[in-house]
Coordinates of C-alpha atoms and ligand atoms in Angstrom, one line a residue:
M908 CA -88.6 7.8 -2.4
E909 CA -92.3 8.2 -3.2
K910 CA -92.5 11.4 -1.1
R911 CA -89.5 12.8 -2.8
K912 CA -90.9 12.3 -6.3
M913 CA -94.0 14.3 -5.4
H914 CA -92.3 17.6 -5.4
G915 CA -88.9 16.8 -6.9
T916 CA -85.4 17.3 -5.5
W917 CA -82.6 19.8 -6.2
S918 CA -80.1 18.5 -8.7
S919 CA -77.2 18.9 -6.2
R920 CA -76.0 20.5 -3.0
W921 CA -75.1 23.7 -5.0
T922 CA -78.6 24.0 -6.3
F923 CA -79.9 23.9 -2.8
I924 CA -77.3 26.6 -1.8
L925 CA -78.5 28.7 -4.8
A926 CA -82.2 28.3 -4.1
A927 CA -81.8 28.9 -0.4
T928 CA -79.7 32.0 -1.1
G929 CA -82.3 33.1 -3.7
S930 CA -84.8 32.8 -0.9
A931 CA -82.7 34.6 1.7
V932 CA -81.3 37.4 -0.5
G933 CA -84.2 39.7 -1.3
L934 CA -85.9 42.9 -0.3
G935 CA -84.8 42.1 3.3
N936 CA -81.2 42.8 2.4
I937 CA -81.4 45.7 0.0
W938 CA -84.6 47.5 1.1
K939 CA -85.3 46.5 4.7
F940 CA -81.9 46.2 6.3
P941 CA -80.8 49.7 5.3
Y942 CA -84.0 51.4 6.4
I943 CA -84.3 49.7 9.8
T944 CA -80.6 50.3 10.5
G945 CA -81.3 54.0 9.7
E946 CA -84.3 54.0 12.0
N947 CA -82.4 52.3 14.9
G948 CA -79.4 54.5 15.0
G949 CA -76.8 52.5 13.0
G950 CA -73.7 50.8 14.4
A951 CA -75.0 49.1 17.6
F952 CA -78.0 47.8 15.8
V953 CA -75.8 46.3 13.1
L954 CA -73.7 44.6 15.7
V955 CA -76.7 43.0 17.4
Y956 CA -78.0 41.9 14.1
L957 CA -74.7 40.2 13.2
L958 CA -74.6 38.5 16.6
C959 CA -78.2 37.3 16.1
I960 CA -77.3 35.8 12.7
A961 CA -74.3 34.0 14.1
V962 CA -75.6 32.7 17.5
I963 CA -79.3 32.3 16.8
G964 CA -79.9 32.4 13.0
I965 CA -77.3 29.9 11.8
P966 CA -78.0 27.1 14.4
I967 CA -81.7 27.4 13.9
M968 CA -81.4 27.5 10.1
M969 CA -79.4 24.2 10.4
A970 CA -82.2 22.8 12.6
E971 CA -84.9 23.8 10.2
T972 CA -83.1 22.3 7.2
M973 CA -82.5 19.1 9.2
L974 CA -86.2 18.8 10.0
G975 CA -87.2 19.4 6.4
R976 CA -84.8 16.8 5.1
S977 CA -85.8 14.1 7.5
G978 CA -89.5 14.7 7.0
R979 CA -89.3 15.1 3.2
Q980 CA -92.8 16.7 3.0
S981 CA -94.5 20.1 3.4
P982 CA -93.7 21.6 6.8
I983 CA -97.1 20.8 8.2
N984 CA -96.9 17.1 7.4
T985 CA -93.2 17.0 8.2
M986 CA -93.8 18.3 11.7
R987 CA -96.7 15.8 12.3
D988 CA -94.7 12.8 11.2
L989 CA -91.6 13.8 13.2
A990 CA -93.7 14.5 16.3
V991 CA -95.3 11.0 16.0
E992 CA -91.9 9.4 15.4
A993 CA -90.4 11.2 18.4
G994 CA -93.4 10.0 20.5
T995 CA -94.5 13.5 21.5
S996 CA -97.6 15.6 21.1
R997 CA -99.0 16.3 17.6
A998 CA -99.4 19.9 18.7
W999 CA -96.0 20.5 17.1
V1000 CA -97.7 20.8 13.7
A1001 CA -98.6 24.3 15.0
I1002 CA -95.1 25.2 13.7
G1003 CA -96.3 24.3 10.3
W1004 CA -99.6 26.1 10.5
M1005 CA -98.1 29.3 11.9
G1006 CA -95.5 29.2 9.1
V1007 CA -98.1 29.0 6.4
L1008 CA -99.9 31.9 7.9
A1009 CA -96.7 33.9 8.4
G1010 CA -95.8 33.2 4.8
L1011 CA -99.0 34.6 3.4
L1012 CA -98.8 37.7 5.6
I1013 CA -95.2 38.4 4.6
L1014 CA -96.0 37.8 0.9
S1015 CA -98.9 40.2 1.1
F1016 CA -96.7 43.3 1.8
Y1017 CA -93.6 41.9 0.1
S1018 CA -95.4 41.9 -3.2
V1019 CA -96.4 45.5 -2.7
I1020 CA -92.8 46.7 -2.1
A1021 CA -91.5 44.6 -4.9
G1022 CA -94.2 46.3 -7.0
W1023 CA -92.5 49.6 -6.2
A1024 CA -89.2 48.2 -7.5
L1025 CA -91.0 47.1 -10.8
N1026 CA -92.3 50.6 -11.1
Y1027 CA -88.8 52.0 -10.7
V1028 CA -87.4 49.8 -13.5
F1029 CA -89.6 51.7 -15.9
A1030 CA -89.2 55.1 -14.3
I1031 CA -85.4 54.9 -14.4
A1032 CA -85.3 53.5 -17.9
D1033 CA -87.4 56.4 -19.0
G1034 CA -84.8 58.9 -17.7
T1035 CA -87.1 60.2 -15.0
F1036 CA -84.2 60.6 -12.6
V1037 CA -81.5 62.0 -14.8
N1038 CA -79.7 64.7 -12.7
A1039 CA -82.5 64.5 -10.1
T1040 CA -82.1 66.0 -6.7
G1041 CA -83.1 64.3 -3.5
A1042 CA -86.2 66.5 -3.4
T1043 CA -87.3 65.5 -6.9
V1044 CA -87.0 61.8 -6.3
E1045 CA -88.9 62.2 -3.0
S1046 CA -91.8 63.9 -4.8
Y1047 CA -91.8 61.1 -7.4
F1048 CA -92.0 58.5 -4.6
E1049 CA -94.7 60.4 -2.8
T1050 CA -96.8 60.6 -6.0
L1051 CA -96.4 56.8 -6.4
Q1052 CA -97.5 56.1 -2.8
A1053 CA -100.5 58.4 -3.2
N1054 CA -101.7 56.5 -6.2
K1055 CA -103.3 53.3 -4.9
Y1056 CA -104.4 52.1 -8.4
E1057 CA -100.8 52.3 -9.7
M1058 CA -99.6 50.4 -6.7
I1059 CA -102.3 47.7 -7.0
Q1060 CA -101.3 47.2 -10.6
W1061 CA -97.6 46.5 -9.8
H1062 CA -98.6 44.4 -6.8
S1063 CA -100.8 42.3 -9.1
I1064 CA -98.0 41.9 -11.7
F1065 CA -95.5 40.8 -9.1
M1066 CA -97.9 38.4 -7.5
L1067 CA -98.7 36.8 -10.9
M1068 CA -94.9 36.5 -11.6
T1069 CA -94.5 34.6 -8.3
L1070 CA -97.4 32.3 -8.8
A1071 CA -96.2 31.4 -12.3
V1072 CA -93.0 29.9 -11.0
V1073 CA -94.6 28.2 -8.0
I1074 CA -97.2 26.6 -10.3
G1075 CA -94.4 25.1 -12.4
G1076 CA -92.7 23.6 -9.3
V1077 CA -89.8 25.3 -7.5
T1078 CA -87.2 22.7 -8.1
K1079 CA -87.2 23.1 -11.9
G1080 CA -86.2 26.5 -13.1
L1081 CA -85.3 28.3 -9.9
G1082 CA -81.9 26.8 -9.4
N1083 CA -80.7 27.9 -12.9
A1084 CA -82.2 31.3 -12.7
V1085 CA -80.5 32.0 -9.3
R1086 CA -77.2 30.8 -10.6
I1087 CA -77.0 33.9 -13.0
L1088 CA -79.0 36.3 -10.9
M1089 CA -77.0 36.2 -7.7
P1090 CA -73.5 36.9 -9.2
V1091 CA -74.9 39.8 -11.4
L1092 CA -76.7 41.3 -8.5
F1093 CA -73.5 41.2 -6.4
V1094 CA -71.4 42.8 -9.2
L1095 CA -73.9 45.6 -9.5
L1096 CA -73.9 46.2 -5.8
L1097 CA -70.1 46.4 -5.9
M1098 CA -70.4 49.0 -8.6
L1099 CA -72.8 51.0 -6.5
L1100 CA -70.4 50.6 -3.6
G1101 CA -67.7 52.1 -5.9
Y1102 CA -70.0 55.0 -6.6
G1103 CA -70.6 55.6 -2.9
M1104 CA -66.9 55.6 -2.2
S1105 CA -66.0 58.1 -4.9
E1106 CA -69.0 60.4 -5.0
G1107 CA -70.9 59.9 -1.7
N1108 CA -69.8 60.6 1.8
F1109 CA -68.3 57.2 2.4
T1110 CA -66.7 58.0 5.7
A1111 CA -70.0 59.1 7.2
G1112 CA -71.8 56.1 5.8
F1113 CA -69.2 53.7 7.0
N1114 CA -69.1 55.3 10.5
F1115 CA -72.9 55.2 10.7
L1116 CA -72.9 51.4 10.0
F1117 CA -69.9 50.4 12.1
N1118 CA -69.5 52.9 15.0
F1119 CA -71.3 51.3 17.9
K1120 CA -73.4 54.0 19.5
F1121 CA -75.1 51.9 22.2
D1122 CA -77.0 54.8 23.6
L1123 CA -79.1 54.9 20.5
L1124 CA -80.2 51.3 20.8
T1125 CA -83.4 50.5 22.6
W1126 CA -84.9 47.1 23.6
D1127 CA -87.3 47.5 20.8
G1128 CA -84.3 48.0 18.4
V1129 CA -82.8 44.7 19.7
L1130 CA -86.1 43.0 19.0
V1131 CA -86.1 44.4 15.4
A1132 CA -82.5 43.2 15.0
L1133 CA -83.5 39.7 16.2
G1134 CA -86.6 39.7 14.0
H1135 CA -84.6 40.8 11.0
A1136 CA -82.0 38.0 11.5
F1137 CA -85.0 35.6 11.0
F1138 CA -86.5 37.6 8.2
T1139 CA -83.4 37.9 6.1
L1140 CA -82.5 34.2 6.5
S1141 CA -86.1 33.2 5.6
L1142 CA -86.2 31.5 8.9
G1143 CA -88.9 30.3 11.3
M1144 CA -91.9 29.8 9.0
G1145 CA -91.1 26.6 7.1
A1146 CA -89.6 28.0 3.9
I1147 CA -86.2 26.6 4.6
M1148 CA -87.8 23.4 5.9
A1149 CA -89.7 23.0 2.6
Y1150 CA -86.5 23.7 0.6
G1151 CA -84.6 21.4 2.9
S1152 CA -87.0 18.6 2.1
Y1153 CA -85.9 18.8 -1.5
M1154 CA -82.2 18.6 -0.5
P1155 CA -80.2 15.6 -1.6
G1156 CA -79.7 13.2 1.4
D1157 CA -76.0 13.2 1.3
A1158 CA -75.3 17.0 1.5
P1159 CA -73.6 18.3 4.6
I1160 CA -76.0 20.6 6.4
G1161 CA -73.6 22.7 8.4
K1162 CA -71.3 23.9 5.6
T1163 CA -74.2 24.5 3.3
I1164 CA -76.1 26.7 5.7
I1165 CA -73.0 28.7 6.7
T1166 CA -72.4 29.4 3.1
V1167 CA -76.0 30.7 2.6
A1168 CA -75.8 32.8 5.7
F1169 CA -72.5 34.3 4.7
L1170 CA -73.7 35.3 1.3
D1171 CA -76.9 36.8 2.7
T1172 CA -75.0 38.9 5.2
A1173 CA -72.4 40.0 2.7
V1174 CA -75.2 41.3 0.4
A1175 CA -76.9 43.2 3.2
L1176 CA -73.7 44.9 4.4
V1177 CA -72.6 45.8 0.9
A1178 CA -76.1 47.2 0.2
G1179 CA -75.8 49.3 3.4
L1180 CA -72.3 50.5 2.5
A1181 CA -73.6 51.5 -1.0
I1182 CA -76.7 53.4 0.2
F1183 CA -75.6 55.3 3.3
P1184 CA -72.8 57.3 1.6
V1185 CA -75.3 58.6 -0.9
V1186 CA -77.8 59.4 1.9
F1187 CA -75.1 61.4 3.9
A1188 CA -74.0 63.3 0.8
N1189 CA -77.5 64.6 0.1
E1190 CA -79.2 67.2 2.3
A1191 CA -82.6 66.1 1.3
L1192 CA -82.1 62.6 2.4
E1193 CA -81.9 61.3 6.0
P1194 CA -81.1 57.8 7.3
G1195 CA -84.3 57.5 9.4
A1196 CA -86.5 58.1 6.3
G1197 CA -88.2 54.7 6.8
P1198 CA -89.4 52.3 4.1
G1199 CA -88.8 54.8 1.3
L1200 CA -85.0 55.0 2.0
L1201 CA -83.9 52.8 -0.9
F1202 CA -86.4 54.3 -3.3
V1203 CA -85.3 57.9 -2.7
S1204 CA -81.5 57.5 -2.2
L1205 CA -80.5 55.2 -5.1
P1206 CA -82.2 57.2 -7.9
V1207 CA -80.2 60.2 -6.8
A1208 CA -77.0 58.2 -7.2
F1209 CA -78.0 56.7 -10.6
G1210 CA -79.3 60.1 -11.8
S1211 CA -75.9 61.7 -11.5
M1212 CA -73.8 58.7 -12.6
S1213 CA -72.6 58.4 -16.2
G1214 CA -74.5 55.4 -17.6
G1215 CA -76.9 55.7 -14.7
V1216 CA -79.9 55.1 -16.8
V1217 CA -78.6 51.7 -17.9
F1218 CA -77.1 50.6 -14.6
G1219 CA -80.1 52.0 -12.6
T1220 CA -82.5 50.1 -14.7
L1221 CA -80.5 47.0 -14.4
F1222 CA -80.2 47.4 -10.7
F1223 CA -83.9 47.7 -10.2
V1224 CA -84.5 44.7 -12.5
L1225 CA -82.2 42.7 -10.2
I1226 CA -83.9 43.9 -7.1
S1227 CA -87.2 42.8 -8.6
L1228 CA -85.7 39.4 -9.5
A1229 CA -84.2 38.9 -6.1
A1230 CA -87.6 39.7 -4.5
W1231 CA -89.2 37.3 -6.9
S1232 CA -86.8 34.4 -5.9
S1233 CA -87.6 35.1 -2.3
A1234 CA -91.4 35.5 -2.7
I1235 CA -91.5 32.0 -4.2
S1236 CA -90.4 30.5 -0.9
L1237 CA -93.1 32.3 1.1
I1238 CA -95.9 30.5 -0.6
E1239 CA -94.3 27.1 -1.3
P1240 CA -95.0 25.6 2.2
G1241 CA -98.7 26.2 1.9
V1242 CA -98.9 25.0 -1.7
A1243 CA -96.9 21.8 -0.9
W1244 CA -99.3 21.0 1.9
L1245 CA -102.5 21.6 -0.2
V1246 CA -101.0 19.4 -2.9
E1247 CA -100.0 16.6 -0.5
S1248 CA -103.0 16.5 1.8
K1249 CA -105.9 18.2 0.2
N1250 CA -105.7 16.9 -3.4
F1251 CA -105.2 20.3 -4.9
S1252 CA -103.3 20.7 -8.1
R1253 CA -100.4 23.0 -8.0
L1254 CA -102.4 25.4 -10.1
S1255 CA -105.5 25.6 -7.8
A1256 CA -103.3 25.7 -4.6
N1257 CA -101.5 28.7 -6.0
L1258 CA -104.7 30.4 -7.1
L1259 CA -106.2 30.0 -3.6
L1260 CA -103.2 31.1 -1.6
G1261 CA -102.2 33.8 -4.1
T1262 CA -105.7 35.3 -3.9
I1263 CA -105.5 35.4 -0.1
A1264 CA -102.0 37.1 -0.1
W1265 CA -103.0 39.5 -2.8
T1266 CA -106.1 40.6 -0.9
L1267 CA -104.2 41.1 2.3
G1268 CA -101.7 43.2 0.3
L1269 CA -104.4 45.7 -0.4
G1270 CA -104.1 46.7 3.3
T1271 CA -100.5 47.5 2.7
V1272 CA -101.3 49.5 -0.4
L1273 CA -103.8 51.6 1.5
S1274 CA -101.4 52.1 4.5
F1275 CA -99.5 54.6 2.4
N1276 CA -102.6 56.6 1.4
D1277 CA -106.3 56.2 2.4
W1278 CA -105.4 54.3 5.6
A1279 CA -102.4 56.3 6.6
G1280 CA -104.3 58.3 9.2
E1281 CA -104.4 57.4 12.8
E1282 CA -108.0 56.4 12.8
Y1283 CA -106.9 53.3 10.7
H1284 CA -104.0 52.4 12.9
I1285 CA -103.7 49.0 14.6
L1286 CA -102.0 49.1 18.0
G1287 CA -100.6 52.5 17.0
V1288 CA -99.1 51.7 13.6
T1289 CA -100.3 51.4 10.0
F1290 CA -101.6 48.1 8.7
F1291 CA -98.3 47.6 6.8
D1292 CA -96.2 48.2 9.9
F1293 CA -98.5 45.9 11.9
V1294 CA -98.2 43.0 9.6
D1295 CA -94.5 43.5 9.2
K1296 CA -93.9 43.7 13.0
L1297 CA -96.3 40.8 13.8
T1298 CA -94.5 38.5 11.4
A1299 CA -90.8 39.5 11.7
N1300 CA -90.7 40.4 15.3
F1301 CA -93.1 37.8 16.7
M1302 CA -94.2 35.0 14.5
L1303 CA -90.7 34.2 13.0
P1304 CA -88.7 34.3 16.3
I1305 CA -91.4 32.3 18.1
G1306 CA -91.5 29.8 15.2
G1307 CA -87.7 29.6 15.2
M1308 CA -87.5 29.1 18.9
L1309 CA -90.1 26.2 18.7
I1310 CA -88.0 24.6 15.9
A1311 CA -84.9 24.8 18.0
I1312 CA -86.7 23.3 21.0
F1313 CA -88.2 20.5 19.0
A1314 CA -84.9 19.6 17.3
G1315 CA -82.9 20.0 20.5
W1316 CA -85.1 18.4 23.1
F1317 CA -87.8 16.3 21.5
M1318 CA -86.3 14.6 18.4
K1319 CA -84.2 11.5 19.2
K1320 CA -80.5 12.3 19.3
S1321 CA -79.7 9.3 17.2
H1322 CA -82.1 10.4 14.5
V1323 CA -80.7 13.9 14.4
R1324 CA -77.1 12.6 14.4
R1325 CA -78.0 10.5 11.3
E1326 CA -79.2 13.5 9.4
M1327 CA -76.2 15.5 10.4
S1328 CA -73.6 12.8 9.7
H1329 CA -71.2 15.1 8.0
E1330 CA -70.5 17.2 11.0
S1331 CA -67.5 16.3 13.2
P1332 CA -68.5 15.1 16.7
E1333 CA -67.3 18.5 18.1
M1334 CA -69.3 20.5 15.6
F1335 CA -72.3 18.4 16.2
E1336 CA -72.2 18.8 20.0
L1337 CA -71.6 22.6 19.6
W1338 CA -74.6 22.9 17.3
R1339 CA -76.7 20.9 19.7
A1340 CA -75.8 22.9 22.7
L1341 CA -76.6 26.1 20.8
V1342 CA -80.0 24.8 19.7
R1343 CA -80.9 23.3 23.1
Y1344 CA -79.7 26.1 25.4
I1345 CA -78.4 29.2 23.8
S1346 CA -80.7 30.1 20.9
P1347 CA -84.0 29.6 22.6
T1348 CA -82.9 31.3 25.7
L1349 CA -81.7 34.4 23.9
V1350 CA -85.0 34.7 22.0
A1351 CA -86.9 34.3 25.2
L1352 CA -84.6 36.9 26.9
V1353 CA -85.3 39.5 24.2
F1354 CA -89.0 39.1 24.7
G1355 CA -88.5 39.2 28.4
F1356 CA -86.6 42.4 28.4
L1357 CA -89.1 44.0 26.0
V1358 CA -91.9 43.3 28.4
W1359 CA -89.8 44.5 31.3
D1360 CA -89.0 47.7 29.4
M1361 CA -92.7 48.3 28.7
L1362 CA -93.6 47.7 32.4
I1363 CA -91.0 50.1 33.8
N1364 CA -91.8 52.8 31.3
Ligands
LIG92 N1 -85.5 36.4 3.2 C1 -86.2 37.2 2.3 C2 -85.6 38.6 2.2 O1 -84.7 38.9 3.0 C3 -87.7 37.3 2.6 C4 -88.2 35.9 2.8 C5 -88.4 34.9 1.8 C6 -88.7 35.4 4.0 N2 -88.9 33.8 2.4 C7 -89.1 34.0 3.7 C8 -88.8 35.9 5.3 C9 -89.5 33.2 4.8 C10 -89.2 35.1 6.3 C11 -89.6 33.7 6.0 O2 -86.0 39.4 1.5

């Protein structure tokens, strides 16, 4: 009881669903999913991504929630206590440490991209894109990327917005905010989908997403799909563990997590179906455009739509808010730990971690201008790409794999069964088999094939 009082609990199972969905649905769905799908050839990539969500993401997400709820503390302390209780090595706290680090690294670039979205709110509201062509929007976007001070300004504003909520404590306002945010975001996405169907090249967009062209998929693409399954579900770094620790004890984990994963996937697919028809209807736009895809394609759609200024503004407000409700969960595990163990106030913990993430974010800002050149590349890619790939493709899958192994092999089965008492015996055994054998093996295989692929090439 004491531990629960320290950070608060969600008011009900639905608040947990909303908060976890708020964390899951963000730039990953609306910005990243379309652009990496475009870069990796479409259909086959989407299929692998969906399989990763179903067979790896959902079971590990249940495991991470279960660990959080039985530990009831920050991920670092939860892992330490659970390891002691299971009578194994305390080295398992490494999951917590790696998670705090991954969270700060992700937040650093997340805030910069969310800053672009904030900038677009004002640009669209100003009528900048009325009747704009693909080329005009592209040049607007390039001008923004070239201006590091402008980007730093929006990055700072977004970071402050995030810290403001986390300082107040995530269980208080977030649940209510997300309750309104998510449905409105979804309705707007459906409107955009309608636009794509009537004005864009819907057939080409649809075929791009759902025609499985396996020859376009590489092992590197499979790794990106796997990494994105973790990224989009907020998995593998303790965010869901921290949120799980605020979950009411009697809520059924399986049903809850399946709901969250379903909503998250639906938003990503609808976003893809809304964006690609616009891309294929415009000569100046191409699916493999990279991180700018969303920022050059959607303004074209809104610019030619009646009421586009209003809807476009609203849409980018919602993207910013969705990013905001996600960013909160990136910093919460570290904050919770500093408060529990190091006597920090929520304010000072946020200031410390926020400053670290903000400073790292400058590297992402510069990746699009001063540091874009090859002499600043790390292992062949820009600082932004490096941080993105290091976290999504390596830290999250490895963290998730360790979570699965700990929950499946090291925790006492009776303890796990008690936390998962709502699952039928068949469901419980199925989940346990997935977490013990299937999910970790698949993650390891993807890494294995990647190394093999590098060696033979
Ligand atoms: N899932 C979020 C998105 O898709 C990003 C995110 C929030 C995240 N918290 C996370 C990713 C924790 C990995 C880990 O935009």
